[in-house]
């Protein structure tokens, strides 16, 4: 049954690769999880940037929120195109795989472009640690430190994912399709994890 | 070397999950406007919707629904560790000694 969790012992060679990748994802969960737990704890215990109240000052908040929402849609769409790329590779459709992988990479680059524009907007309003505005408001300064640390960390993961996806695309030129499908599956696992990380960062950093 | 390829995907299901994720994103934005009931409620609502989205991505896009028990053990360790970190700080917050 396709939906059943497999418990038998007939391990195949590619299963080892997936276990390795899931162990790598475990280390990433711990990294982001520790940051997020620290962030939640800080904002729960700090009345100046209390959790449950939007931390961003009003000026420029809506354009920044719109950009973050757009980036959420971009990343979710890139996860969908990645799933399609893997499916095409599994079916032996090289052209379909390449088209969907190119779309995934383009969407990832789009995420970074929108994020850069959002940073520019925030800096123009003085929303960065050490600014005059932040010095007057210690709570905002703490929040901004977390905001930049978490979004830059996530941005680095997007960059790493783009490199991984690019390698999978480049190596798909004349490789056997089962090998292309396996590389796509591994790249996809990482890319989807980066998407999951953003799914948690978006509401915690922009909406509450 | 085993080079066989198995197709697990279902185009209709993948599209349905994608549309559900977009819908839940809209729900996240909408819920933030109706969460004047308190800080904890706002955070809980945001984390619940995010968890549902993450589960959809994990089960359908990352293939957990057909994965071996070993992967759930690995994932469970990570989730448990993050929950311990989150819950472990609550007593300090509750007694206001931050």
mmCIF file of C-alpha atoms in Angstrom:
data_model
loop_
_atom_site.group_PDB
_atom_site.id
_atom_site.type_symbol
_atom_site.label_atom_id
_atom_site.label_comp_id
_atom_site.label_asym_id
_atom_site.label_seq_id
_atom_site.Cartn_x
_atom_site.Cartn_y
_atom_site.Cartn_z
ATOM 1 C CA UNK A 1 0.000 0.000 0.000
ATOM 2 C CA UNK A 2 1.457 3.297 -1.098
ATOM 3 C CA UNK A 3 0.411 5.242 1.997
ATOM 4 C CA UNK A 4 1.676 2.683 4.500
ATOM 5 C CA UNK A 5 4.755 3.404 6.579
ATOM 6 C CA UNK A 6 7.344 0.804 5.609
ATOM 7 C CA UNK A 7 8.651 -1.285 8.493
ATOM 8 C CA UNK A 8 10.202 -4.243 6.709
ATOM 9 C CA UNK A 9 13.899 -4.896 6.518
ATOM 10 C CA UNK A 10 14.421 -4.984 2.733
ATOM 11 C CA UNK A 11 16.650 -1.936 2.648
ATOM 12 C CA UNK A 12 17.909 -0.851 -0.744
ATOM 13 C CA UNK A 13 20.992 1.159 -1.605
ATOM 14 C CA UNK A 14 19.152 4.477 -2.006
ATOM 15 C CA UNK A 15 17.529 4.093 1.436
ATOM 16 C CA UNK A 16 20.927 4.770 3.007
ATOM 17 C CA UNK A 17 21.095 8.075 1.147
ATOM 18 C CA UNK A 18 17.679 9.083 2.445
ATOM 19 C CA UNK A 19 18.586 8.158 6.030
ATOM 20 C CA UNK A 20 21.691 10.340 5.708
ATOM 21 C CA UNK A 21 19.612 13.209 4.388
ATOM 22 C CA UNK A 22 17.036 12.888 7.156
ATOM 23 C CA UNK A 23 19.855 12.918 9.718
ATOM 24 C CA UNK A 24 21.130 16.104 8.084
ATOM 25 C CA UNK A 25 17.609 17.556 8.242
ATOM 26 C CA UNK A 26 17.508 16.582 11.939
ATOM 27 C CA UNK A 27 20.571 18.777 12.526
ATOM 28 C CA UNK A 28 18.812 21.614 10.684
ATOM 29 C CA UNK A 29 15.651 21.166 12.772
ATOM 30 C CA UNK A 30 17.764 21.490 15.911
ATOM 31 C CA UNK A 31 19.489 24.614 14.549
ATOM 32 C CA UNK A 32 16.303 26.452 13.566
ATOM 33 C CA UNK A 33 14.402 25.026 16.540
ATOM 34 C CA UNK A 34 16.936 26.346 19.049
ATOM 35 C CA UNK A 35 16.815 29.807 17.454
ATOM 36 C CA UNK A 36 13.014 29.836 17.369
ATOM 37 C CA UNK A 37 12.666 28.612 20.968
ATOM 38 C CA UNK A 38 15.051 31.345 22.072
ATOM 39 C CA UNK A 39 13.077 33.907 20.043
ATOM 40 C CA UNK A 40 9.700 32.822 21.448
ATOM 41 C CA UNK A 41 11.089 32.792 24.996
ATOM 42 C CA UNK A 42 12.576 36.256 24.626
ATOM 43 C CA UNK A 43 9.395 37.786 23.248
ATOM 44 C CA UNK A 44 7.190 36.016 25.792
ATOM 45 C CA UNK A 45 9.228 37.408 28.628
ATOM 46 C CA UNK A 46 9.897 40.882 27.298
ATOM 47 C CA UNK A 47 7.095 43.425 27.586
ATOM 48 C CA UNK A 48 8.817 45.805 25.156
ATOM 49 C CA UNK A 49 8.514 43.376 22.235
ATOM 50 C CA UNK A 50 5.848 41.063 23.601
ATOM 51 C CA UNK A 51 4.802 38.062 21.556
ATOM 52 C CA UNK A 52 1.198 38.326 20.355
ATOM 53 C CA UNK A 53 1.633 41.988 19.451
ATOM 54 C CA UNK A 54 3.049 42.811 16.023
ATOM 55 C CA UNK A 55 6.624 43.850 16.714
ATOM 56 C CA UNK A 56 7.051 46.001 13.619
ATOM 57 C CA UNK A 57 6.403 49.743 13.953
ATOM 58 C CA UNK A 58 3.575 50.915 11.697
ATOM 59 C CA UNK A 59 5.726 52.748 9.139
ATOM 60 C CA UNK A 60 6.518 50.396 6.278
ATOM 61 C CA UNK A 61 4.936 47.420 8.011
ATOM 62 C CA UNK A 62 2.314 46.652 5.359
ATOM 63 C CA UNK A 63 4.703 46.759 2.347
ATOM 64 C CA UNK A 64 7.119 44.541 4.302
ATOM 65 C CA UNK A 65 4.298 42.132 5.175
ATOM 66 C CA UNK A 66 3.175 42.061 1.531
ATOM 67 C CA UNK A 67 6.711 41.172 0.444
ATOM 68 C CA UNK A 68 6.952 38.414 3.059
ATOM 69 C CA UNK A 69 3.548 37.026 1.999
ATOM 70 C CA UNK A 70 4.685 37.119 -1.631
ATOM 71 C CA UNK A 71 7.827 35.233 -0.645
ATOM 72 C CA UNK A 72 5.692 32.628 1.120
ATOM 73 C CA UNK A 73 3.716 32.070 -2.085
ATOM 74 C CA UNK A 74 6.979 31.959 -4.093
ATOM 75 C CA UNK A 75 8.491 29.290 -1.828
ATOM 76 C CA UNK A 76 5.316 27.172 -1.743
ATOM 77 C CA UNK A 77 5.154 27.362 -5.542
ATOM 78 C CA UNK A 78 8.817 26.352 -5.776
ATOM 79 C CA UNK A 79 8.067 23.309 -3.598
ATOM 80 C CA UNK A 80 5.283 22.387 -6.017
ATOM 81 C CA UNK A 81 7.546 22.741 -9.069
ATOM 82 C CA UNK A 82 10.184 20.663 -7.239
ATOM 83 C CA UNK A 83 7.647 17.874 -6.664
ATOM 84 C CA UNK A 84 6.773 18.035 -10.359
ATOM 85 C CA UNK A 85 10.481 17.909 -11.281
ATOM 86 C CA UNK A 86 10.975 14.747 -9.201
ATOM 87 C CA UNK A 87 7.836 13.160 -10.667
ATOM 88 C CA UNK A 88 8.989 13.893 -14.217
ATOM 89 C CA UNK A 89 12.427 12.441 -13.486
ATOM 90 C CA UNK A 90 10.858 9.296 -12.019
ATOM 91 C CA UNK A 91 8.813 8.893 -15.196
ATOM 92 C CA UNK A 92 11.909 9.265 -17.369
ATOM 93 C CA UNK A 93 10.818 12.640 -18.768
ATOM 94 C CA UNK A 94 14.136 14.510 -18.939
ATOM 95 C CA UNK A 95 12.733 17.659 -20.584
ATOM 96 C CA UNK A 96 9.915 17.858 -18.018
ATOM 97 C CA UNK A 97 12.382 17.440 -15.175
ATOM 98 C CA UNK A 98 14.644 20.189 -16.489
ATOM 99 C CA UNK A 99 11.768 22.631 -17.105
ATOM 100 C CA UNK A 100 10.419 22.182 -13.579
ATOM 101 C CA UNK A 101 13.858 22.327 -11.971
ATOM 102 C CA UNK A 102 14.628 25.560 -13.850
ATOM 103 C CA UNK A 103 11.315 26.955 -12.583
ATOM 104 C CA UNK A 104 12.254 25.931 -9.016
ATOM 105 C CA UNK A 105 15.624 27.661 -9.286
ATOM 106 C CA UNK A 106 14.044 30.784 -10.811
ATOM 107 C CA UNK A 107 11.523 30.945 -7.951
ATOM 108 C CA UNK A 108 14.330 30.528 -5.396
ATOM 109 C CA UNK A 109 16.203 33.413 -6.983
ATOM 110 C CA UNK A 110 12.956 35.400 -6.947
ATOM 111 C CA UNK A 111 12.684 34.783 -3.196
ATOM 112 C CA UNK A 112 16.153 36.252 -2.660
ATOM 113 C CA UNK A 113 15.367 39.295 -4.841
ATOM 114 C CA UNK A 114 12.166 40.041 -2.893
ATOM 115 C CA UNK A 115 13.996 39.479 0.406
ATOM 116 C CA UNK A 116 16.707 41.945 -0.652
ATOM 117 C CA UNK A 117 14.063 44.537 -1.522
ATOM 118 C CA UNK A 118 12.453 43.945 1.878
ATOM 119 C CA UNK A 119 15.784 44.462 3.661
ATOM 120 C CA UNK A 120 16.273 47.736 1.723
ATOM 121 C CA UNK A 121 12.799 48.880 2.782
ATOM 122 C CA UNK A 122 13.476 48.077 6.421
ATOM 123 C CA UNK A 123 16.881 49.744 6.463
ATOM 124 C CA UNK A 124 15.341 52.864 4.873
ATOM 125 C CA UNK A 125 12.982 53.058 7.872
ATOM 126 C CA UNK A 126 15.835 52.591 10.327
ATOM 127 C CA UNK A 127 14.834 49.055 11.244
ATOM 128 C CA UNK A 128 18.213 47.536 11.950
ATOM 129 C CA UNK A 129 20.149 46.879 15.166
ATOM 130 C CA UNK A 130 22.208 49.896 16.153
ATOM 131 C CA UNK A 131 20.049 52.468 14.342
ATOM 132 C CA UNK A 132 18.910 55.594 16.202
ATOM 133 C CA UNK A 133 15.380 54.193 16.278
ATOM 134 C CA UNK A 134 16.574 50.890 17.715
ATOM 135 C CA UNK A 135 18.669 52.659 20.357
ATOM 136 C CA UNK A 136 15.547 54.457 21.568
ATOM 137 C CA UNK A 137 13.596 51.195 21.735
ATOM 138 C CA UNK A 138 15.490 48.267 23.271
ATOM 139 C CA UNK A 139 12.602 45.854 22.622
ATOM 140 C CA UNK A 140 12.659 46.653 18.913
ATOM 141 C CA UNK A 141 16.426 46.263 18.874
ATOM 142 C CA UNK A 142 16.152 42.747 20.350
ATOM 143 C CA UNK A 143 13.449 41.832 17.856
ATOM 144 C CA UNK A 144 15.471 43.181 14.915
ATOM 145 C CA UNK A 145 18.508 41.159 15.973
ATOM 146 C CA UNK A 146 16.425 37.975 15.876
ATOM 147 C CA UNK A 147 14.738 39.035 12.633
ATOM 148 C CA UNK A 148 18.011 39.527 10.758
ATOM 149 C CA UNK A 149 19.712 36.484 12.305
ATOM 150 C CA UNK A 150 16.841 34.150 11.423
ATOM 151 C CA UNK A 151 16.096 35.529 7.949
ATOM 152 C CA UNK A 152 19.789 35.656 6.997
ATOM 153 C CA UNK A 153 20.237 32.083 8.241
ATOM 154 C CA UNK A 154 17.240 31.060 6.165
ATOM 155 C CA UNK A 155 18.532 33.026 3.169
ATOM 156 C CA UNK A 156 21.823 31.117 3.367
ATOM 157 C CA UNK A 157 19.848 27.882 3.275
ATOM 158 C CA UNK A 158 17.993 29.110 0.185
ATOM 159 C CA UNK A 159 21.367 29.856 -1.407
ATOM 160 C CA UNK A 160 22.668 26.376 -0.532
ATOM 161 C CA UNK A 161 19.463 24.859 -1.916
ATOM 162 C CA UNK A 162 19.893 26.797 -5.154
ATOM 163 C CA UNK A 163 23.427 25.435 -5.531
ATOM 164 C CA UNK A 164 22.177 21.895 -4.823
ATOM 165 C CA UNK A 165 19.332 22.273 -7.329
ATOM 166 C CA UNK A 166 21.739 23.757 -9.872
ATOM 167 C CA UNK A 167 24.082 20.775 -9.521
ATOM 168 C CA UNK A 168 21.152 18.362 -9.934
ATOM 169 C CA UNK A 169 20.102 20.246 -13.080
ATOM 170 C CA UNK A 170 23.638 20.412 -14.498
ATOM 171 C CA UNK A 171 24.266 16.724 -13.830
ATOM 172 C CA UNK A 172 21.043 15.725 -15.560
ATOM 173 C CA UNK A 173 22.459 16.408 -19.032
ATOM 174 C CA UNK A 174 23.018 12.836 -20.203
ATOM 175 C CA UNK A 175 22.888 10.876 -16.938
ATOM 176 C CA UNK A 176 20.605 7.816 -16.697
ATOM 177 C CA UNK A 177 17.154 8.917 -15.561
ATOM 178 C CA UNK A 178 17.111 6.758 -12.385
ATOM 179 C CA UNK A 179 20.248 8.600 -11.243
ATOM 180 C CA UNK A 180 18.675 11.941 -12.198
ATOM 181 C CA UNK A 181 15.560 11.022 -10.203
ATOM 182 C CA UNK A 182 17.603 10.074 -7.149
ATOM 183 C CA UNK A 183 19.590 13.329 -7.201
ATOM 184 C CA UNK A 184 16.343 15.256 -7.666
ATOM 185 C CA UNK A 185 14.784 13.450 -4.702
ATOM 186 C CA UNK A 186 17.719 14.346 -2.444
ATOM 187 C CA UNK A 187 17.762 17.978 -3.600
ATOM 188 C CA UNK A 188 13.994 18.061 -3.152
ATOM 189 C CA UNK A 189 14.114 16.833 0.445
ATOM 190 C CA UNK A 190 16.421 19.696 1.375
ATOM 191 C CA UNK A 191 14.432 22.260 -0.614
ATOM 192 C CA UNK A 192 11.179 21.237 1.055
ATOM 193 C CA UNK A 193 12.805 21.511 4.481
ATOM 194 C CA UNK A 194 13.855 25.089 3.675
ATOM 195 C CA UNK A 195 10.210 25.730 2.773
ATOM 196 C CA UNK A 196 9.051 24.224 6.095
ATOM 197 C CA UNK A 197 11.461 26.485 7.996
ATOM 198 C CA UNK A 198 9.928 29.540 6.288
ATOM 199 C CA UNK A 199 6.406 28.294 7.077
ATOM 200 C CA UNK A 200 7.267 28.798 10.782
ATOM 201 C CA UNK A 201 9.362 31.949 10.352
ATOM 202 C CA UNK A 202 6.682 33.860 8.419
ATOM 203 C CA UNK A 203 3.982 34.107 11.117
ATOM 204 C CA UNK A 204 6.433 34.357 14.017
ATOM 205 C CA UNK A 205 8.443 37.215 12.477
ATOM 206 C CA UNK A 206 5.754 39.178 10.631
ATOM 207 C CA UNK A 207 2.334 38.565 12.149
ATOM 208 C CA UNK A 208 2.735 38.347 15.922
ATOM 209 C CA UNK B 1 23.652 -1.589 -8.363
ATOM 210 C CA UNK B 2 19.929 -1.139 -8.233
ATOM 211 C CA UNK B 3 18.927 1.585 -10.713
ATOM 212 C CA UNK B 4 15.188 0.989 -10.874
ATOM 213 C CA UNK B 5 12.916 3.969 -10.462
ATOM 214 C CA UNK B 6 9.531 3.938 -8.776
ATOM 215 C CA UNK B 7 6.972 6.639 -9.417
ATOM 216 C CA UNK B 8 5.206 7.727 -6.226
ATOM 217 C CA UNK B 9 3.704 10.952 -7.441
ATOM 218 C CA UNK B 10 0.112 11.816 -8.175
ATOM 219 C CA UNK B 11 -0.239 15.052 -10.149
ATOM 220 C CA UNK B 12 -3.754 15.759 -8.884
ATOM 221 C CA UNK B 13 -2.802 15.176 -5.262
ATOM 222 C CA UNK B 14 0.328 17.350 -5.570
ATOM 223 C CA UNK B 15 -1.752 20.201 -6.988
ATOM 224 C CA UNK B 16 -4.375 19.741 -4.261
ATOM 225 C CA UNK B 17 -1.703 19.959 -1.545
ATOM 226 C CA UNK B 18 -0.282 23.097 -3.182
ATOM 227 C CA UNK B 19 -3.705 24.764 -3.237
ATOM 228 C CA UNK B 20 -4.290 23.736 0.393
ATOM 229 C CA UNK B 21 -0.947 25.316 1.363
ATOM 230 C CA UNK B 22 -1.942 28.564 -0.363
ATOM 231 C CA UNK B 23 -5.302 28.479 1.418
ATOM 232 C CA UNK B 24 -3.637 27.951 4.783
ATOM 233 C CA UNK B 25 -1.294 30.878 4.074
ATOM 234 C CA UNK B 26 -4.362 33.061 3.510
ATOM 235 C CA UNK B 27 -5.827 31.648 6.746
ATOM 236 C CA UNK B 28 -2.623 32.590 8.609
ATOM 237 C CA UNK B 29 -2.916 36.179 7.392
ATOM 238 C CA UNK B 30 -6.633 36.327 8.217
ATOM 239 C CA UNK B 31 -6.170 34.772 11.666
ATOM 240 C CA UNK B 32 -3.611 37.406 12.624
ATOM 241 C CA UNK B 33 -6.346 40.055 12.306
ATOM 242 C CA UNK B 34 -8.740 38.150 14.563
ATOM 243 C CA UNK B 35 -6.297 37.219 17.282
ATOM 244 C CA UNK B 36 -6.996 39.997 19.746
ATOM 245 C CA UNK B 37 -7.884 37.352 22.309
ATOM 246 C CA UNK B 38 -4.432 37.356 23.820
ATOM 247 C CA UNK B 39 -0.768 36.758 23.144
ATOM 248 C CA UNK B 40 -0.760 33.050 23.812
ATOM 249 C CA UNK B 41 -3.826 32.543 21.599
ATOM 250 C CA UNK B 42 -2.192 34.446 18.736
ATOM 251 C CA UNK B 43 1.005 32.435 18.998
ATOM 252 C CA UNK B 44 -0.829 29.120 19.394
ATOM 253 C CA UNK B 45 -3.017 29.795 16.327
ATOM 254 C CA UNK B 46 -0.017 30.754 14.198
ATOM 255 C CA UNK B 47 1.946 27.682 15.281
ATOM 256 C CA UNK B 48 -1.011 25.327 14.750
ATOM 257 C CA UNK B 49 -1.564 26.533 11.166
ATOM 258 C CA UNK B 50 2.196 26.422 10.499
ATOM 259 C CA UNK B 51 2.311 22.864 11.877
ATOM 260 C CA UNK B 52 -0.522 21.775 9.584
ATOM 261 C CA UNK B 53 1.308 23.310 6.590
ATOM 262 C CA UNK B 54 4.584 21.665 7.616
ATOM 263 C CA UNK B 55 2.807 18.305 7.992
ATOM 264 C CA UNK B 56 1.329 18.590 4.497
ATOM 265 C CA UNK B 57 4.757 19.367 3.031
ATOM 266 C CA UNK B 58 6.382 16.585 5.066
ATOM 267 C CA UNK B 59 3.843 13.864 4.348
ATOM 268 C CA UNK B 60 3.108 14.591 0.691
ATOM 269 C CA UNK B 61 6.068 16.524 -0.770
ATOM 270 C CA UNK B 62 8.871 14.985 1.312
ATOM 271 C CA UNK B 63 7.313 11.538 1.005
ATOM 272 C CA UNK B 64 6.887 10.752 4.706
ATOM 273 C CA UNK B 65 3.554 9.024 4.041
ATOM 274 C CA UNK B 66 5.384 6.139 2.375
ATOM 275 C CA UNK B 67 8.631 6.385 4.365
ATOM 276 C CA UNK B 68 10.253 3.877 6.691
ATOM 277 C CA UNK B 69 9.754 3.983 10.467
ATOM 278 C CA UNK B 70 13.429 4.945 10.818
ATOM 279 C CA UNK B 71 12.745 8.395 9.302
ATOM 280 C CA UNK B 72 9.931 9.018 11.800
ATOM 281 C CA UNK B 73 12.293 8.175 14.656
ATOM 282 C CA UNK B 74 14.857 10.655 13.295
ATOM 283 C CA UNK B 75 12.191 13.332 12.787
ATOM 284 C CA UNK B 76 10.670 12.588 16.196
ATOM 285 C CA UNK B 77 13.983 13.244 17.929
ATOM 286 C CA UNK B 78 14.154 16.697 16.333
ATOM 287 C CA UNK B 79 10.543 17.614 17.106
ATOM 288 C CA UNK B 80 10.866 16.374 20.706
ATOM 289 C CA UNK B 81 14.071 18.370 21.235
ATOM 290 C CA UNK B 82 12.455 21.580 19.940
ATOM 291 C CA UNK B 83 9.356 21.008 22.115
ATOM 292 C CA UNK B 84 11.574 20.501 25.174
ATOM 293 C CA UNK B 85 13.339 23.786 24.379
ATOM 294 C CA UNK B 86 10.004 25.594 23.937
ATOM 295 C CA UNK B 87 8.249 24.119 26.976
ATOM 296 C CA UNK B 88 11.331 24.240 29.177
ATOM 297 C CA UNK B 89 11.382 28.034 29.176
ATOM 298 C CA UNK B 90 7.692 28.439 30.001
ATOM 299 C CA UNK B 91 7.998 28.201 33.817
ATOM 300 C CA UNK B 92 10.469 31.059 33.785
ATOM 301 C CA UNK B 93 8.097 33.127 31.642
ATOM 302 C CA UNK B 94 5.102 32.210 33.790
ATOM 303 C CA UNK B 95 6.713 33.441 37.000
ATOM 304 C CA UNK B 96 7.872 36.644 35.296
ATOM 305 C CA UNK B 97 11.493 36.403 36.246
ATOM 306 C CA UNK B 98 12.820 36.979 32.726
#
